[in-house]
Amino acid sequence: MRLDKYLSLCRGCTRSQGKAFLKKGLVTVNQETEKRPERRIDPGKDQVALAGEILSYQEHVYLMFHKPAGCVTAVHDREHRTVMDYLPKEGRRGLFPVGRLDLDTEGLLLLTDDGELCHRLLAPGRHVEKTYYAVLERPVSREDQEAFREGLDIGEKRRTLPASLSLLERPDQAMVTVVEGKFHQIKRMFQARKNRVVYLKRIRMGGISLDESLKPGEWRELTEEEIERLRSLC
Ligand code: URA
């Protein structure tokens, strides 16, 4: 494979950006500076580094994004900022969010260009766990906990599947884990209990926890281990 192509695949940059890195002498192949974009490399054997960082080629990109409130889970929107607006232009190609969070919900959103993995994770029968931290208008009770466990009528054909509701120190706060992804599910579950969500944040999905070092609006690539964890669910 040509070196400029390899750089663009690893870095999500354009070929001309890759060439600019080469021209500046930022790229090494097997520890030796290489400036020729046409240099052929074997991704399985040659060690390529950009500014000292060893590159590894992955067919797909997997990102963890800390979605802030006010950001739409979409690729385009006329009114609001979308998740794409938080990513560098050259790194956005082909990415889409895995599922949705409401405009006012914060927290963990996975982004990828791996359509197959996304489809599998979201398949209704897959029952991937999602955990949310919620602040409520009124205190949460043991009866609510029981009702979540039994499943709630939220106006759909079937009741929700059993969900776990953990009470926290403050009575108006709770952790909820669901295995479905119905529209406004958490808000509708609390509504069915005559309560109202005033703040919602997803903190975990499919065994991946939101990295606490990420501030709202920040993102990072998933680690190999995190990607494996997702794959193992499918
Ligand atoms: N449930 C909701 O009500 N909103 C979300 O954004 C996610 C789950």
Short mmCIF file of C-alpha atoms and ligand atoms in Angstrom, two decimals:
data_model
loop_
_atom_site.label_atom_id
_atom_site.label_comp_id
_atom_site.label_asym_id
_atom_site.label_seq_id
_atom_site.Cartn_x
_atom_site.Cartn_y
_atom_site.Cartn_z
CA MET A 1 0.00 0.00 0.00
CA ARG A 2 1.21 3.53 -0.75
CA LEU A 3 2.38 5.40 2.33
CA ASP A 4 0.11 8.43 1.73
CA LYS A 5 -2.89 6.10 1.48
CA TYR A 6 -1.89 4.32 4.68
CA LEU A 7 -1.61 7.65 6.50
CA SER A 8 -5.05 8.72 5.36
CA LEU A 9 -6.57 5.38 6.44
CA CYS A 10 -4.95 5.48 9.88
CA ARG A 11 -5.48 9.14 10.55
CA GLY A 12 -8.76 9.80 8.73
CA CYS A 13 -7.02 12.61 6.89
CA THR A 14 -7.01 13.42 3.18
CA ARG A 15 -4.16 12.23 0.99
CA SER A 16 -2.92 15.80 0.61
CA GLN A 17 -2.79 16.20 4.40
CA GLY A 18 -0.84 12.95 4.54
CA LYS A 19 1.55 14.33 1.93
CA ALA A 20 1.99 17.50 4.00
CA PHE A 21 2.97 15.38 7.04
CA LEU A 22 5.50 13.59 4.84
CA LYS A 23 6.92 16.80 3.44
CA LYS A 24 7.44 18.16 6.94
CA GLY A 25 9.48 15.06 7.82
CA LEU A 26 6.98 13.95 10.47
CA VAL A 27 6.68 10.40 9.21
CA THR A 28 9.06 7.52 9.87
CA VAL A 29 9.00 4.02 8.41
CA ASN A 30 10.88 1.53 10.54
CA GLN A 31 12.42 4.43 12.50
CA GLU A 32 13.73 6.21 9.39
CA THR A 33 12.29 9.46 8.14
CA GLU A 34 10.41 8.98 4.90
CA LYS A 35 9.19 11.81 2.67
CA ARG A 36 8.01 9.93 -0.40
CA PRO A 37 4.22 9.51 -0.59
CA GLU A 38 4.62 6.74 -3.17
CA ARG A 39 6.78 4.62 -0.84
CA ARG A 40 5.11 1.22 -0.57
CA ILE A 41 4.66 -0.29 2.85
CA ASP A 42 3.31 -3.53 4.23
CA PRO A 43 0.91 -2.64 7.10
CA GLY A 44 1.50 -6.05 8.67
CA LYS A 45 5.30 -5.69 8.77
CA ASP A 46 6.43 -2.08 8.56
CA GLN A 47 6.24 0.22 11.54
CA VAL A 48 4.97 3.64 10.54
CA ALA A 49 4.97 6.55 13.00
CA LEU A 50 3.59 10.07 12.74
CA ALA A 51 5.28 12.62 14.98
CA GLY A 52 6.65 9.76 17.05
CA GLU A 53 3.29 8.00 17.48
CA ILE A 54 3.15 4.51 16.01
CA LEU A 55 0.14 4.12 13.73
CA SER A 56 -2.03 1.07 13.52
CA TYR A 57 -4.46 0.48 10.73
CA GLN A 58 -8.05 -0.28 11.66
CA GLU A 59 -10.69 -0.88 9.10
CA HIS A 60 -13.22 1.06 11.16
CA VAL A 61 -13.26 3.99 13.55
CA TYR A 62 -14.89 3.74 16.99
CA LEU A 63 -15.26 6.83 19.14
CA MET A 64 -16.62 7.57 22.58
CA PHE A 65 -18.26 11.00 22.72
CA HIS A 66 -19.44 12.88 25.80
CA LYS A 67 -22.58 14.41 24.34
CA PRO A 68 -23.45 17.75 25.85
CA ALA A 69 -27.04 18.99 26.28
CA GLY A 70 -28.22 21.03 23.30
CA CYS A 71 -26.44 18.80 20.79
CA VAL A 72 -28.57 16.74 18.41
CA THR A 73 -27.84 13.06 17.84
CA ALA A 74 -27.77 13.45 14.07
CA VAL A 75 -25.29 14.05 11.31
CA HIS A 76 -27.03 17.20 9.98
CA ASP A 77 -29.42 19.64 11.62
CA ARG A 78 -30.51 23.12 10.63
CA GLU A 79 -31.17 24.41 14.11
CA HIS A 80 -28.81 22.81 16.60
CA ARG A 81 -25.21 21.68 16.78
CA THR A 82 -24.86 18.03 15.91
CA VAL A 83 -22.40 15.47 17.22
CA MET A 84 -20.39 15.95 14.01
CA ASP A 85 -19.74 19.60 14.87
CA TYR A 86 -17.57 18.42 17.77
CA LEU A 87 -15.30 16.27 15.60
CA PRO A 88 -12.46 17.47 13.38
CA LYS A 89 -13.66 17.80 9.78
CA GLU A 90 -11.13 15.33 8.43
CA GLY A 91 -12.13 12.68 10.97
CA ARG A 92 -15.89 12.71 10.39
CA ARG A 93 -16.07 10.76 7.16
CA GLY A 94 -18.68 7.98 7.28
CA LEU A 95 -19.25 8.25 11.04
CA PHE A 96 -22.69 7.99 12.59
CA PRO A 97 -24.03 7.70 16.13
CA VAL A 98 -24.89 4.30 17.60
CA GLY A 99 -28.45 4.98 18.76
CA ARG A 100 -29.82 8.28 20.00
CA LEU A 101 -29.88 10.50 23.04
CA ASP A 102 -32.45 13.28 23.42
CA LEU A 103 -31.42 16.88 22.81
CA ASP A 104 -31.27 17.56 26.56
CA THR A 105 -29.63 14.23 27.54
CA GLU A 106 -25.90 14.20 28.21
CA GLY A 107 -23.36 11.46 28.33
CA LEU A 108 -22.02 8.47 26.50
CA LEU A 109 -22.65 8.25 22.79
CA LEU A 110 -20.68 5.87 20.61
CA LEU A 111 -19.81 6.88 17.06
CA THR A 112 -18.56 4.57 14.35
CA ASP A 113 -18.42 3.89 10.64
CA ASP A 114 -18.94 0.17 11.29
CA GLY A 115 -22.53 -0.26 10.09
CA GLU A 116 -22.67 -3.93 10.88
CA LEU A 117 -21.59 -3.60 14.51
CA CYS A 118 -23.97 -0.67 14.98
CA HIS A 119 -26.87 -2.62 13.54
CA ARG A 120 -26.14 -5.60 15.76
CA LEU A 121 -25.79 -3.52 18.92
CA LEU A 122 -29.12 -1.83 18.28
CA ALA A 123 -31.04 -4.96 17.27
CA PRO A 124 -34.06 -5.21 19.63
CA GLY A 125 -33.31 -8.83 20.50
CA ARG A 126 -29.73 -8.04 21.52
CA HIS A 127 -30.74 -6.48 24.86
CA VAL A 128 -27.62 -4.39 25.23
CA GLU A 129 -27.55 -2.74 28.67
CA LYS A 130 -27.62 1.04 28.96
CA THR A 131 -27.23 2.77 32.30
CA TYR A 132 -28.44 6.30 33.04
CA TYR A 133 -28.04 8.66 35.96
CA ALA A 134 -31.28 10.55 36.47
CA VAL A 135 -32.35 13.48 38.63
CA LEU A 136 -36.09 13.52 39.28
CA GLU A 137 -38.63 16.12 40.24
CA ARG A 138 -39.83 14.00 43.17
CA PRO A 139 -38.18 11.36 45.36
CA VAL A 140 -37.85 7.83 44.06
CA SER A 141 -39.32 5.04 46.19
CA ARG A 142 -38.94 1.31 46.78
CA GLU A 143 -42.31 0.93 44.99
CA ASP A 144 -40.79 2.60 41.91
CA GLN A 145 -37.91 0.16 42.12
CA GLU A 146 -40.34 -2.76 42.15
CA ALA A 147 -42.39 -1.29 39.29
CA PHE A 148 -39.27 -0.86 37.12
CA ARG A 149 -38.32 -4.46 37.86
CA GLU A 150 -41.76 -5.70 36.83
CA GLY A 151 -41.93 -3.61 33.65
CA LEU A 152 -44.04 -0.51 33.03
CA ASP A 153 -46.87 0.46 30.74
CA ILE A 154 -45.48 3.41 28.79
CA GLY A 155 -48.23 3.40 26.19
CA GLU A 156 -46.75 0.75 23.90
CA LYS A 157 -48.19 -2.63 22.94
CA ARG A 158 -46.01 -4.36 25.51
CA ARG A 159 -44.75 -3.33 28.91
CA THR A 160 -41.09 -2.43 29.17
CA LEU A 161 -38.70 -5.26 29.90
CA PRO A 162 -37.47 -5.54 33.50
CA ALA A 163 -35.19 -2.64 34.34
CA SER A 164 -33.02 -2.04 37.36
CA LEU A 165 -33.56 1.13 39.39
CA SER A 166 -30.93 1.83 42.05
CA LEU A 167 -31.65 4.40 44.71
CA LEU A 168 -28.87 6.83 45.53
CA GLU A 169 -28.08 8.82 48.64
CA ARG A 170 -30.20 11.74 47.50
CA PRO A 171 -33.83 10.61 47.21
CA ASP A 172 -34.41 12.54 43.98
CA GLN A 173 -31.56 10.78 42.15
CA ALA A 174 -31.32 7.28 40.72
CA MET A 175 -29.43 4.98 38.39
CA VAL A 176 -31.47 3.10 35.83
CA THR A 177 -30.34 0.22 33.63
CA VAL A 178 -32.51 -0.79 30.70
CA VAL A 179 -31.99 -3.32 27.93
CA GLU A 180 -34.18 -1.59 25.34
CA GLY A 181 -33.93 1.69 23.50
CA LYS A 182 -37.47 2.98 23.08
CA PHE A 183 -38.06 6.62 22.24
CA HIS A 184 -37.72 8.75 25.45
CA GLN A 185 -37.73 5.48 27.36
CA ILE A 186 -36.36 6.64 30.72
CA LYS A 187 -38.50 9.78 30.76
CA ARG A 188 -41.61 7.78 29.91
CA MET A 189 -40.85 5.17 32.57
CA PHE A 190 -40.67 7.82 35.27
CA GLN A 191 -43.72 9.52 33.83
CA ALA A 192 -45.58 6.22 34.22
CA ARG A 193 -44.65 6.50 37.92
CA LYS A 194 -46.01 10.08 38.10
CA ASN A 195 -42.54 11.53 38.29
CA ARG A 196 -40.50 13.68 35.88
CA VAL A 197 -36.86 13.50 34.78
CA VAL A 198 -35.16 16.87 35.17
CA TYR A 199 -31.65 15.72 34.22
CA LEU A 200 -30.47 12.63 32.37
CA LYS A 201 -27.00 11.35 31.60
CA ARG A 202 -25.99 8.04 30.04
CA ILE A 203 -22.97 6.67 31.80
CA ARG A 204 -22.64 3.17 30.37
CA MET A 205 -23.58 1.20 27.27
CA GLY A 206 -22.72 -2.36 26.29
CA GLY A 207 -20.03 -2.67 28.93
CA ILE A 208 -18.37 0.63 27.96
CA SER A 209 -18.35 3.35 30.62
CA LEU A 210 -18.15 7.04 29.86
CA ASP A 211 -14.55 8.12 30.44
CA GLU A 212 -14.72 10.52 33.38
CA SER A 213 -11.85 12.55 31.99
CA LEU A 214 -13.95 13.54 28.96
CA LYS A 215 -15.74 16.84 29.43
CA PRO A 216 -19.04 17.44 27.62
CA GLY A 217 -18.23 17.91 23.93
CA GLU A 218 -15.00 15.89 24.12
CA TRP A 219 -14.32 12.53 22.51
CA ARG A 220 -11.66 9.87 22.27
CA GLU A 221 -11.07 6.71 20.30
CA LEU A 222 -12.17 3.48 21.93
CA THR A 223 -9.34 1.25 23.12
CA GLU A 224 -8.78 -2.15 21.53
CA GLU A 225 -10.19 -3.70 24.68
CA GLU A 226 -13.36 -1.62 24.54
CA ILE A 227 -13.88 -2.50 20.87
CA GLU A 228 -13.47 -6.18 21.73
CA ARG A 229 -16.02 -5.83 24.52
CA LEU A 230 -18.56 -4.44 22.05
CA ARG A 231 -17.80 -7.15 19.51
CA SER A 232 -18.21 -9.84 22.15
CA LEU A 233 -21.82 -8.67 22.70
CA CYS A 234 -22.63 -9.43 19.07
N1 URA B 1 -34.29 7.73 27.61
C1 URA B 1 -34.74 8.99 27.48
O1 URA B 1 -35.82 9.32 27.93
N2 URA B 1 -33.95 9.87 26.83
C2 URA B 1 -32.74 9.58 26.34
O2 URA B 1 -32.08 10.43 25.78
C3 URA B 1 -32.29 8.26 26.50
C4 URA B 1 -33.07 7.35 27.14
#
